[in-house]
mmCIF file of C-alpha atoms in Angstrom:
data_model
loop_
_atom_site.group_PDB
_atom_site.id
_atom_site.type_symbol
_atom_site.label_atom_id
_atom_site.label_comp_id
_atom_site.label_asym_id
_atom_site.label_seq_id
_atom_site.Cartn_x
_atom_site.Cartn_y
_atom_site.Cartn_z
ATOM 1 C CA UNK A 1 0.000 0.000 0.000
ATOM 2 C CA UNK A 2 2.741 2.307 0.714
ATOM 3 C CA UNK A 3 4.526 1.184 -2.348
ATOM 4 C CA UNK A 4 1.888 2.287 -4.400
ATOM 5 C CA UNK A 5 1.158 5.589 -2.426
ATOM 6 C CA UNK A 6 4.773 6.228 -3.152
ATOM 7 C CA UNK A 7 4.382 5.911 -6.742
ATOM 8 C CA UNK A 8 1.670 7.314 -7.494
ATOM 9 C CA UNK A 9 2.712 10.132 -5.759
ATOM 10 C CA UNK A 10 6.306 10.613 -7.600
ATOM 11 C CA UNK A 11 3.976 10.197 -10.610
ATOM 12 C CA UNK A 12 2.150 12.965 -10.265
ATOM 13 C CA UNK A 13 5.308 15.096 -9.414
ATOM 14 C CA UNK A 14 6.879 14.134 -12.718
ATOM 15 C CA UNK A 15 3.658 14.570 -14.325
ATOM 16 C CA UNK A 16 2.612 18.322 -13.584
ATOM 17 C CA UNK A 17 6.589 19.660 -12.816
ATOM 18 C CA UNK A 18 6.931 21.323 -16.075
ATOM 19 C CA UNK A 19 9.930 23.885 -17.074
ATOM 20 C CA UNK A 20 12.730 21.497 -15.315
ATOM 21 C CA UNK A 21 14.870 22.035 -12.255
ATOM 22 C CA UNK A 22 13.310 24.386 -9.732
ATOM 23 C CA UNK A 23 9.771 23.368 -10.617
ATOM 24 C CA UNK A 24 9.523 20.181 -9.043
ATOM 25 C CA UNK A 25 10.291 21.624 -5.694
ATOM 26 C CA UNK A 26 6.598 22.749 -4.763
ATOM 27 C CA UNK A 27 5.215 19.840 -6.065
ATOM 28 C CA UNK A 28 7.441 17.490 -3.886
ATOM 29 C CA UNK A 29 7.119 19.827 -1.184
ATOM 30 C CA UNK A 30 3.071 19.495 -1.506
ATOM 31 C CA UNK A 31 3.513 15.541 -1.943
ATOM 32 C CA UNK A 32 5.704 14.612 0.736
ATOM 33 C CA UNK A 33 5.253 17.216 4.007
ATOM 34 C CA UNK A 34 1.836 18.424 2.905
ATOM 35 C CA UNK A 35 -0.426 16.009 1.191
ATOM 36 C CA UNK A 36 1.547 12.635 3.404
ATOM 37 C CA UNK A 37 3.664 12.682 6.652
ATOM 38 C CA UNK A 38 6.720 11.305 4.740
ATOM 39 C CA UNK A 39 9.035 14.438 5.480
ATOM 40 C CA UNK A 40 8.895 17.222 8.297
ATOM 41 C CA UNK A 41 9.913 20.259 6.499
ATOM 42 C CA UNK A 42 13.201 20.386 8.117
ATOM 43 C CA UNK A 43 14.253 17.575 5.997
ATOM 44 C CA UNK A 44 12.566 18.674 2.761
ATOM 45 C CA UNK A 45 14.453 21.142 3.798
ATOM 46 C CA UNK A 46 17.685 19.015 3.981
ATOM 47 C CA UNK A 47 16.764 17.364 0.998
ATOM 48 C CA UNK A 48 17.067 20.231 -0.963
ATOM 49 C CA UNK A 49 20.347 21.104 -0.372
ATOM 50 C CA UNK A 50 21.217 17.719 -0.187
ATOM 51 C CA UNK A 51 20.335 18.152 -4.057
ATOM 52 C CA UNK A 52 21.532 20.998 -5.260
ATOM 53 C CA UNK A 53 25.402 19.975 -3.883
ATOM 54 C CA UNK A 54 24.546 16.365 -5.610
ATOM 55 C CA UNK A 55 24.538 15.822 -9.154
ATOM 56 C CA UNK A 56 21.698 14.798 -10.819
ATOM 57 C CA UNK A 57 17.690 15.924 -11.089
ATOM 58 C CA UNK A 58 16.337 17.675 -8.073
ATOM 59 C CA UNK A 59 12.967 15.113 -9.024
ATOM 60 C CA UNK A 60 14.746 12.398 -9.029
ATOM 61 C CA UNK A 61 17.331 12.944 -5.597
ATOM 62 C CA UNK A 62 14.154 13.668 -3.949
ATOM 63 C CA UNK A 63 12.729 10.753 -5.297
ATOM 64 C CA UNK A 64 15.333 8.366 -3.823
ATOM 65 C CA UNK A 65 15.456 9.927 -0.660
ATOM 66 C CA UNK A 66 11.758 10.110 0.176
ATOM 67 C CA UNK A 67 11.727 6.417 -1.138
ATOM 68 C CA UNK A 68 14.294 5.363 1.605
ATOM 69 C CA UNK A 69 12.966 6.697 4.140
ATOM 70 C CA UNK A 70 9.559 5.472 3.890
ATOM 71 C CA UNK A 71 10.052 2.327 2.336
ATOM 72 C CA UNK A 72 13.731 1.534 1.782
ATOM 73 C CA UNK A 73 15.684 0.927 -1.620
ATOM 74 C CA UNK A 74 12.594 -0.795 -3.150
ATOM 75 C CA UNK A 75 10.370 2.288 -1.811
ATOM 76 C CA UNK A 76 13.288 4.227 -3.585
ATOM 77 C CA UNK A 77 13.423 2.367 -7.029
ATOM 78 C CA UNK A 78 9.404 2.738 -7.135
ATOM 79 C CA UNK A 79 9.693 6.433 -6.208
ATOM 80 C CA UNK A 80 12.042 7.205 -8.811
ATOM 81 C CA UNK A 81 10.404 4.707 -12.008
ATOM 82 C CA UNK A 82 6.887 6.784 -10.711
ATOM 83 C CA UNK A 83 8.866 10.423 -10.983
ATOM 84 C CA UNK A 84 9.680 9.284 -14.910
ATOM 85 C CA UNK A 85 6.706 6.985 -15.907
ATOM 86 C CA UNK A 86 5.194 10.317 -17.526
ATOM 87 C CA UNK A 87 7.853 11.776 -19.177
ATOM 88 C CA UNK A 88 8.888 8.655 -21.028
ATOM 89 C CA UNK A 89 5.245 8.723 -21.979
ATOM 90 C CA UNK A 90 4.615 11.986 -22.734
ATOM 91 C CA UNK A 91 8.404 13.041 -24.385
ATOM 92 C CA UNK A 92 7.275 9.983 -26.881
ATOM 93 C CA UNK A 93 4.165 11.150 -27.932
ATOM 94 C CA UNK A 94 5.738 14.670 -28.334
ATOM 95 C CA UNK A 95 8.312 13.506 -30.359
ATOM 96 C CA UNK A 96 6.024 11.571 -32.742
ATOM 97 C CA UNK A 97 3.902 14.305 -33.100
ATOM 98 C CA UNK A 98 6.643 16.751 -33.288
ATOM 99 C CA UNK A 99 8.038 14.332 -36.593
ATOM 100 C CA UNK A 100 4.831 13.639 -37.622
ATOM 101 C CA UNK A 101 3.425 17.648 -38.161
ATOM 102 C CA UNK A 102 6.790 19.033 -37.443
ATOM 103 C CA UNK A 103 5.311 22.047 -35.156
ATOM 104 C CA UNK A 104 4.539 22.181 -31.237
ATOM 105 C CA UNK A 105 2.727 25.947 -31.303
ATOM 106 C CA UNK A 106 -0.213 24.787 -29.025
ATOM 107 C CA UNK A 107 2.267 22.933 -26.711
ATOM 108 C CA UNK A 108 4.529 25.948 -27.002
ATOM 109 C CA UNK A 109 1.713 28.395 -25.986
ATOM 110 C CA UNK A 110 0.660 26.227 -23.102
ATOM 111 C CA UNK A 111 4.122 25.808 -21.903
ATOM 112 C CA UNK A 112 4.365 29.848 -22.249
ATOM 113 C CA UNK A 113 1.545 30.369 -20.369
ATOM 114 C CA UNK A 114 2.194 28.306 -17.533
ATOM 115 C CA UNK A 115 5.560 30.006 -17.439
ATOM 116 C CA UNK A 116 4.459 32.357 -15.145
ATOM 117 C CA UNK A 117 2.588 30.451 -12.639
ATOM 118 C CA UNK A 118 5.862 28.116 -12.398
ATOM 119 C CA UNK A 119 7.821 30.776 -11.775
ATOM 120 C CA UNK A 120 5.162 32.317 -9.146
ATOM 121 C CA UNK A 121 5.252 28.566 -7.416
ATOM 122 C CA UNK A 122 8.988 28.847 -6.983
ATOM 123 C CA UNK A 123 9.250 31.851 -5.483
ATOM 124 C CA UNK A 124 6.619 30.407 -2.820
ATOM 125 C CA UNK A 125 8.585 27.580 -2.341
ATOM 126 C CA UNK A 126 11.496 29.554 -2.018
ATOM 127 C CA UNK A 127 10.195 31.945 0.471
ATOM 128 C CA UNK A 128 8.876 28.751 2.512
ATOM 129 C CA UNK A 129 12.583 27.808 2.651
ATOM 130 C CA UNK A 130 13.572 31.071 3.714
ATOM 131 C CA UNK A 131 11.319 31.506 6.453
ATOM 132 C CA UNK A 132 12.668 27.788 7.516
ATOM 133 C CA UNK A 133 16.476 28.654 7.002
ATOM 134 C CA UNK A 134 15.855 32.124 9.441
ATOM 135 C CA UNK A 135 13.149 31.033 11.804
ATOM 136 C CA UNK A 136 13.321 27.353 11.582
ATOM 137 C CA UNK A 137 10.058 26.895 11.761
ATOM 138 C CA UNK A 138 6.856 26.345 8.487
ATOM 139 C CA UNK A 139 5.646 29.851 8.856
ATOM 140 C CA UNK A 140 6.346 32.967 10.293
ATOM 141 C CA UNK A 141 6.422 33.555 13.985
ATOM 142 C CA UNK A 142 4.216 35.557 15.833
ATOM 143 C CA UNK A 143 7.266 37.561 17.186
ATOM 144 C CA UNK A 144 9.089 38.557 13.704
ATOM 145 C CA UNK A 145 12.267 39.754 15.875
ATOM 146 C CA UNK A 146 12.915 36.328 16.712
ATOM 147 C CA UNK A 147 14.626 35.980 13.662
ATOM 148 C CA UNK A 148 18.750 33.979 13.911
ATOM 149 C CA UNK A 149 20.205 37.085 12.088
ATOM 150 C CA UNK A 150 23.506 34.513 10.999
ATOM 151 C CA UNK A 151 21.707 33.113 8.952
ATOM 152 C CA UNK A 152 19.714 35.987 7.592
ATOM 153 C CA UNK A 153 23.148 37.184 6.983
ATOM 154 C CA UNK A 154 24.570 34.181 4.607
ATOM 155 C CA UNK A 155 21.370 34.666 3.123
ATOM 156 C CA UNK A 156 21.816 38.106 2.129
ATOM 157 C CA UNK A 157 25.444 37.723 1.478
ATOM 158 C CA UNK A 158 25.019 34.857 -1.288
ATOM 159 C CA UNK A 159 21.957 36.144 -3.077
ATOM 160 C CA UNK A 160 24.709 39.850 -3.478
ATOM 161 C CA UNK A 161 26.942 37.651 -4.727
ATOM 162 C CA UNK A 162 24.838 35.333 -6.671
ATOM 163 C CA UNK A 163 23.854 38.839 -8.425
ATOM 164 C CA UNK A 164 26.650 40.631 -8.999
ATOM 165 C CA UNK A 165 28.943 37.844 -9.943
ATOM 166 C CA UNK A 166 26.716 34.889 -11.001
ATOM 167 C CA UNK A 167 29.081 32.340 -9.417
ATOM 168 C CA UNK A 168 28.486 28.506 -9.981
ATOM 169 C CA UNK A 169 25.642 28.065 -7.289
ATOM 170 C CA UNK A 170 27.982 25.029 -6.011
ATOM 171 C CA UNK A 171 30.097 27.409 -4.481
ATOM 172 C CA UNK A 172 27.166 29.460 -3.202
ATOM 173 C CA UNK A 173 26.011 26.192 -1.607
ATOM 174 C CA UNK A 174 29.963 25.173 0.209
ATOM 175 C CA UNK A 175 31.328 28.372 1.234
ATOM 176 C CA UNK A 176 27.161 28.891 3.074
ATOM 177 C CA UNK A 177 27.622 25.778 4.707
ATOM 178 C CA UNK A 178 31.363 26.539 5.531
ATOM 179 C CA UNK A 179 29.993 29.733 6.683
ATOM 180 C CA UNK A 180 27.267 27.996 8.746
ATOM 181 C CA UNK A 181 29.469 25.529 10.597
ATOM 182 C CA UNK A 182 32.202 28.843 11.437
ATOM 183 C CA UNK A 183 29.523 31.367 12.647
ATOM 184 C CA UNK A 184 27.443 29.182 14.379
ATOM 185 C CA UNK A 185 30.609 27.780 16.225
ATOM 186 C CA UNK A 186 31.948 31.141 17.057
ATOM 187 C CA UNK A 187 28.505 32.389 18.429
ATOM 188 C CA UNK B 1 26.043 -3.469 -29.158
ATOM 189 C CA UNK B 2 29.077 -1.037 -28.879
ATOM 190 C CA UNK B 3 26.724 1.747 -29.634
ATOM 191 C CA UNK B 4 24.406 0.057 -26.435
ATOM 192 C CA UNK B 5 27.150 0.157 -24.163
ATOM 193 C CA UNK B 6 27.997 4.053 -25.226
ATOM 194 C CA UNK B 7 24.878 5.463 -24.995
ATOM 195 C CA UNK B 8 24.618 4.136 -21.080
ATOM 196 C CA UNK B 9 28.278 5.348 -20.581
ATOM 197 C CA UNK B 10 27.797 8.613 -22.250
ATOM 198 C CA UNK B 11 24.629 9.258 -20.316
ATOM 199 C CA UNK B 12 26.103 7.536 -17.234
ATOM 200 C CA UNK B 13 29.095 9.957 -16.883
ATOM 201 C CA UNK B 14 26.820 13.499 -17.846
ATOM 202 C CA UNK B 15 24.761 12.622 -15.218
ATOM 203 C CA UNK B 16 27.105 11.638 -12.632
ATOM 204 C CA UNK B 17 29.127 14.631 -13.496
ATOM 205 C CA UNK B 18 26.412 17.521 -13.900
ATOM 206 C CA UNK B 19 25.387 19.822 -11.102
ATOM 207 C CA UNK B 20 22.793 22.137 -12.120
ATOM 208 C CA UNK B 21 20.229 20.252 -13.735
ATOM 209 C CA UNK B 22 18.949 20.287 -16.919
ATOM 210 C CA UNK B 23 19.896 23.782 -18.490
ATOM 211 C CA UNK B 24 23.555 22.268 -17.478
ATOM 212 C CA UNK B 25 23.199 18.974 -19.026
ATOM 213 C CA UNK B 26 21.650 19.711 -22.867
ATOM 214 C CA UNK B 27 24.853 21.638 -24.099
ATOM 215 C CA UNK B 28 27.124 18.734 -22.354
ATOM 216 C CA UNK B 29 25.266 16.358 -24.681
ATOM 217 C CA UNK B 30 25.308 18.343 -27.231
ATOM 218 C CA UNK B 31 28.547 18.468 -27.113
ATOM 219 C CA UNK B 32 29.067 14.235 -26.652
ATOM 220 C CA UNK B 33 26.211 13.351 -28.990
ATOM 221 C CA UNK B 34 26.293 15.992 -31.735
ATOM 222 C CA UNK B 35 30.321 16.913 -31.537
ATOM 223 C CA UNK B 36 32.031 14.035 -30.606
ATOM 224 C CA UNK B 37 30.172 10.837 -31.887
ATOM 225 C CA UNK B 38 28.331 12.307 -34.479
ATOM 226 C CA UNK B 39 25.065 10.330 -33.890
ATOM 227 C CA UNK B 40 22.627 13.453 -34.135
ATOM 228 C CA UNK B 41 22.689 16.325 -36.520
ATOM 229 C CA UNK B 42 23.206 20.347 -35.119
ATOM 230 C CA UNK B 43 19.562 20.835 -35.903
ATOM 231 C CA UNK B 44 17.866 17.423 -34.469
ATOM 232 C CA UNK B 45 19.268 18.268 -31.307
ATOM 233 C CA UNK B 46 17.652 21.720 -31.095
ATOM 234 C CA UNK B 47 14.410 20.047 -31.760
ATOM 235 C CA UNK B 48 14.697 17.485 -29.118
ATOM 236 C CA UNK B 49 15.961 19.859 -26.731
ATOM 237 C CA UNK B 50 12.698 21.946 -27.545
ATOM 238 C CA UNK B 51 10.476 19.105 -26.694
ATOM 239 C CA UNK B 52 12.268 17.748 -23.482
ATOM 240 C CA UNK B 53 11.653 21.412 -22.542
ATOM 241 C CA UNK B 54 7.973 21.460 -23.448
ATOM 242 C CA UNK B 55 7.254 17.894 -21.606
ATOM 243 C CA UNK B 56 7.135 17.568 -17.970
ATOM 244 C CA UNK B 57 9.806 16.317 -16.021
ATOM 245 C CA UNK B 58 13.273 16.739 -14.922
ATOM 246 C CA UNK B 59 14.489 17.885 -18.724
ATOM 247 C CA UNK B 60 18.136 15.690 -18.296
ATOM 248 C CA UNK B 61 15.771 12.909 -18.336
ATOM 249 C CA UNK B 62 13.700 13.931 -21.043
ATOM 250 C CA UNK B 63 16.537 14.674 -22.690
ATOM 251 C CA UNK B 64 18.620 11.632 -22.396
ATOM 252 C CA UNK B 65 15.118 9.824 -23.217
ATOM 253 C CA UNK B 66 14.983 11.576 -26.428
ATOM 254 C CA UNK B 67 18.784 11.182 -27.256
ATOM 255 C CA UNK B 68 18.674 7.533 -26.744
ATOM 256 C CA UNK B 69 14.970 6.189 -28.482
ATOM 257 C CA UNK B 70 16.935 9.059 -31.586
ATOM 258 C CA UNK B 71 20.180 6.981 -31.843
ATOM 259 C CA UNK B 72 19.051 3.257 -30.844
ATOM 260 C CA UNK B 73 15.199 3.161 -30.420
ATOM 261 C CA UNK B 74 12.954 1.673 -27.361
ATOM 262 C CA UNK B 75 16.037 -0.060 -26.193
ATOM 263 C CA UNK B 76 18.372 2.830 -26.300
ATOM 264 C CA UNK B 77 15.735 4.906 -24.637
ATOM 265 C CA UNK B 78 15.741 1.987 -21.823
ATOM 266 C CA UNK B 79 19.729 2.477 -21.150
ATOM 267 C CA UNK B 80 19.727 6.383 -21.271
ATOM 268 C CA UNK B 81 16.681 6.381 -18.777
ATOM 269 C CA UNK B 82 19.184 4.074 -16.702
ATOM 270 C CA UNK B 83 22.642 5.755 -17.246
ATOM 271 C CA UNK B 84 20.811 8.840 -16.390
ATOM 272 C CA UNK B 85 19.126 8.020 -13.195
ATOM 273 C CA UNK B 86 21.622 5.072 -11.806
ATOM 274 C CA UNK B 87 24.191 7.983 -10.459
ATOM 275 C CA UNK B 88 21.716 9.982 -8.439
ATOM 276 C CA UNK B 89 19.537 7.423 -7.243
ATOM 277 C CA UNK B 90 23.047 5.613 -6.107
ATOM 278 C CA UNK B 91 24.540 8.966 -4.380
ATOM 279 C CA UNK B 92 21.752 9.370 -2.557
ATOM 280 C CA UNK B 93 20.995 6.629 -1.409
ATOM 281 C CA UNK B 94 24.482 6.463 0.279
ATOM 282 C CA UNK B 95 23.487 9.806 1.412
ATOM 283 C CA UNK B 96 20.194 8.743 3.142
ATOM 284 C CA UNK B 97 21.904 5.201 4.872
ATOM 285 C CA UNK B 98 24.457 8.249 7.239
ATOM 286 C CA UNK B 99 21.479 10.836 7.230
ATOM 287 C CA UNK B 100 20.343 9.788 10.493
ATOM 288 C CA UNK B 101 23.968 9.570 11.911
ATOM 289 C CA UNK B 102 25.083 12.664 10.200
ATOM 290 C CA UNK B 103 21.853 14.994 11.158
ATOM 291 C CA UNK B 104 22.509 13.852 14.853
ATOM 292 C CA UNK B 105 26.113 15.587 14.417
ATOM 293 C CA UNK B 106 26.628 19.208 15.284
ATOM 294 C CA UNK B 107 28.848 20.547 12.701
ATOM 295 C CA UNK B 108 27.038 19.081 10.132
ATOM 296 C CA UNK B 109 23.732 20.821 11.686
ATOM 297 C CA UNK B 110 25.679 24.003 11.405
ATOM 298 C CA UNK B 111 26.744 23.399 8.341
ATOM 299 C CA UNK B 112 23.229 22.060 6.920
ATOM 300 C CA UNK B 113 21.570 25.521 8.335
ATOM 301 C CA UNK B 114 24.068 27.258 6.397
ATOM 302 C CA UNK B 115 23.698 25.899 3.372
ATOM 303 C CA UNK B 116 19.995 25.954 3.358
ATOM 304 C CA UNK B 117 20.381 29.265 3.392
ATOM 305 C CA UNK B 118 22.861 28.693 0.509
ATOM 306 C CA UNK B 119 19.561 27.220 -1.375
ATOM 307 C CA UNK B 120 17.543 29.862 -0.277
ATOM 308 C CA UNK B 121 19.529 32.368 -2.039
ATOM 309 C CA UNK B 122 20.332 30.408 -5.001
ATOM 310 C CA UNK B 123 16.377 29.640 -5.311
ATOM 311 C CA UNK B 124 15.883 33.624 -4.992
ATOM 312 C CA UNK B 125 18.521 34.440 -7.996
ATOM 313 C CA UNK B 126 16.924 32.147 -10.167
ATOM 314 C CA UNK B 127 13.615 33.365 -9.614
ATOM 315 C CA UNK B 128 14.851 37.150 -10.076
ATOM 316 C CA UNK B 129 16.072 35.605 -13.566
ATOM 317 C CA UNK B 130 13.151 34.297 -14.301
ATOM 318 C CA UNK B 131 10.440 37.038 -13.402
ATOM 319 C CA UNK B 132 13.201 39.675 -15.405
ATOM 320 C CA UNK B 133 12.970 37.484 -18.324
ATOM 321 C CA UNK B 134 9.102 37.320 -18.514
ATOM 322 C CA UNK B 135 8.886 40.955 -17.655
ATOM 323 C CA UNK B 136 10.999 41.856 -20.741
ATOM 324 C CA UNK B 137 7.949 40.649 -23.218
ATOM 325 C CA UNK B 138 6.515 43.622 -21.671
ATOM 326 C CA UNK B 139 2.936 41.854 -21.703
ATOM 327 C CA UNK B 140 0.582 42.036 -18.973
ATOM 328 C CA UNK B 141 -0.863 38.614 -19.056
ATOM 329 C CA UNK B 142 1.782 37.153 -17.859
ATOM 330 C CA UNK B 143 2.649 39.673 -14.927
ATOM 331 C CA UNK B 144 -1.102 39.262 -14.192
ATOM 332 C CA UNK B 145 -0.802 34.904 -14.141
ATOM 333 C CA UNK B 146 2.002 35.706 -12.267
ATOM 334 C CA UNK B 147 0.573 37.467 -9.263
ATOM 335 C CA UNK B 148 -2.189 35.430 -9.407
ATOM 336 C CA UNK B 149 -0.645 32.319 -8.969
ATOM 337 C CA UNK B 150 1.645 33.742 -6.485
ATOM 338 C CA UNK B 151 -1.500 34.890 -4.447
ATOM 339 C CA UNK B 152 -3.047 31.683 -4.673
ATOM 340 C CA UNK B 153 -0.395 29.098 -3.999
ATOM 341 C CA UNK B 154 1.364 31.756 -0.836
ATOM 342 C CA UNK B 155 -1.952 33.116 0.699
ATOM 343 C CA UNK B 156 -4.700 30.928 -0.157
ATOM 344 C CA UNK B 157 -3.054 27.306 -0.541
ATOM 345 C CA UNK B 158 -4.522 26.558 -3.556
ATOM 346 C CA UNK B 159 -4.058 23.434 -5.323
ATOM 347 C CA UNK B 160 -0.798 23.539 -7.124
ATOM 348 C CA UNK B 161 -1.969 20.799 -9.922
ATOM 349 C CA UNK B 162 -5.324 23.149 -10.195
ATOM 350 C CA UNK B 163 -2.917 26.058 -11.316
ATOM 351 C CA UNK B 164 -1.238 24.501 -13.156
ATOM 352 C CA UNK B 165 -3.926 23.714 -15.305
ATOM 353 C CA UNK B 166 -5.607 27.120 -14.930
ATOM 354 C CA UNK B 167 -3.081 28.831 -16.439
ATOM 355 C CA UNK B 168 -1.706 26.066 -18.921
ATOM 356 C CA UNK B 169 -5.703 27.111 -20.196
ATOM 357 C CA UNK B 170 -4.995 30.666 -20.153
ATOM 358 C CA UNK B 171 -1.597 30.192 -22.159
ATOM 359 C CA UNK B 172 -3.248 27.937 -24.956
ATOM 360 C CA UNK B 173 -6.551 30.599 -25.269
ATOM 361 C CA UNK B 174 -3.927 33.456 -25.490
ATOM 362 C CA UNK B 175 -1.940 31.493 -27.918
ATOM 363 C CA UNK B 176 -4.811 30.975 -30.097
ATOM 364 C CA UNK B 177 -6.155 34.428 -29.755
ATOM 365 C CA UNK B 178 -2.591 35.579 -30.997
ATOM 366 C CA UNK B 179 -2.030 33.586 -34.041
ATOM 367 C CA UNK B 180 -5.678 34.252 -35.166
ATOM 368 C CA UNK B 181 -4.677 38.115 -34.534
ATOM 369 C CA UNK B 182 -1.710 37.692 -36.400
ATOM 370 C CA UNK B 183 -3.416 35.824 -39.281
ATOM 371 C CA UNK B 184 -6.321 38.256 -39.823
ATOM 372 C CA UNK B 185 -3.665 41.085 -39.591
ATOM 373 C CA UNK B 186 -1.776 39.436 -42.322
ATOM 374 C CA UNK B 187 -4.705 39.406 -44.604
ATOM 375 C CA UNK B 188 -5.640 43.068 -44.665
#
């Protein structure tokens, strides 16, 4: 029963995450701490940057984690043929069609209207994350003050950075942690 | 069967090598496929790339789905699926067996707090990137979908799927409302 919860969950993750990468994170994030107890957000959390210092898709790293943690390597394997069940479908039928009438304008226009929203989902995520990294908590306190102003601080610092010098968001992702482990330590 | 055994290496290695996702990996196998082994032409690979961008998905594995059914059919699609997902799904599983042991461990607490801040950021550029790029069309549709969806998802919890295919509705009726436009225009 969990096996299939599992998948059919991951399937509908790789079904509706559309416009790669970033995308998939509110779905999981709606999956797997909101929809079914499988993650707290502290380790959705953890999962993400578990990801984005890992190679490979975010879909698919969340995929394998969630699996082994509620239902071991086979929960894993299941978790991860659910997340690309649909896109083997659907990149197939694309592709035919694509040779077949050689045009995607409808798909195109779909995909550019959903552009926005995508984007808009992101940012939600994104901001859920934030309030986690600086209050470590789902939502915002009642007391906003409360807020651990280190890491507030390696926040600000790597998005100015991130801006003004576009770095490979690896190194964002070491020298925060690095940063983490010596502030925290000092203070 | 050589050609077999290169597709899963070739896919094997991008993916085991590539942080960054799928933006990262299409010019890497561009590069492999198109460059060095010669098994798709310049202008297939911009196709494919256009539709592993228009399915859903993680677009590496779109991608290396496409490259592979291209070059070797179902079966090649089978071992670039495989190739492509093996590395991940074997890092992190590693990952996840010290998880426990390594989340219990106070520098690596520090150091996971700092790097989630790390993502935080990281998530925040890319979104800046993003909204910029839709705001230079300088059309209001999309600035409108945009707060809407924002308001939905942040203040009002709204279904992400039902979004999803709100505005995927939105995009199609604007689409076809252009090209009509555009077609009409062209006649007069």
């Amino acid at each position: 029963m969990i096996f299939l919860e599992l998948f059919w969950s991951f399937v509908q993750i790789g079904l509706f995450s559309i416009g790669g990468g970033y995308a998939a994170m509110p779905l999981i994030q709606d999956q797997v701490v909101d929809l079914h107890p499988w993650l707290t957000m502290a380790q959705f959390a953890d999962i993400m940057a578990i990801a984005e210092m890992t190679p490979g898709p975010i879909a698919i790293n969340a995929a394998t984690f969630v699996g082994i943690q509620v239902a071991g390597l086979p929960g894993a394997v299941l978790a991860t043929l659910g997340c690309i069940l649909p896109s083997c479908l659907i990149v197939m039928t694309l592709a035919y069609l694509y040779y077949r009438f050689r045009g995607l304008r409808t798909v195109q226009g779909i995909l550019a209207g959903l552009r926005p929203a995508v984007i808009a989902m992101i940012a939600s995520a994104g901001i859920s994350l934030l309030i986690m990294a600086v209050y470590g908590q789902r939502s915002l306190p009642a007391n906003l003050a409360t807020i651990d102003k280190t890491a507030l601080a390696i926040f600000a610092v790597g998005f100015i950075i991130l801006r003004k010098w576009k770095p490979n968001p690896l190194l964002i992702m070491a020298s925060s942690g690095l940063a983490g482990v010596i502030l925290y330590a000092v203070i | 069967m050589e050609k077999y055994w290169k597709l899963f290496v070739s896919t094997f290695r991008l993916s085991a090598c590539t942080f960054g996702g799928g933006f990262v990996i299409i010019p890497l196998m561009r590069k492999k496929f198109v460059e060095e082994l010669g098994w798709i032409k310049e202008e297939e690979m911009m196709d494919l790339t256009a539709i592993a961008q228009s399915s859903p998905g993680a677009i590496a594995v779109n991608a290396s789905i496409l490259v592979g059914y291209h070059v070797a059919g179902v079966p090649g699609a089978l071992l670039t699926i495989l190739g492509t997902v093996l590395p991940p799904l074997a890092i992190i599983s590693v990952i996840s067996l010290f998880y426990q042991a390594f989340r219990n461990n106070q520098i690596v607490t520090m150091a996971m707090a700092g790097m989630l801040c790390g993502v935080a950021a990281v998530i925040f550029d890319v979104v800046v990137n993003m909204v910029r790029s839709i705001a230079s069309h300088k059309r209001i549709l999309p600035l409108l979908v945009m707060a809407g969806a924002f308001t939905a998802v942040r203040f009002f919890s709204v279904n992400i799927i039902l979004i999803i295919f709100v505005c995927g509705v939105i995009g199609a009726i604007d689409t076809y409302r252009r090209e009509k436009a555009q077609k009409e225009g062209g006649r007069l």
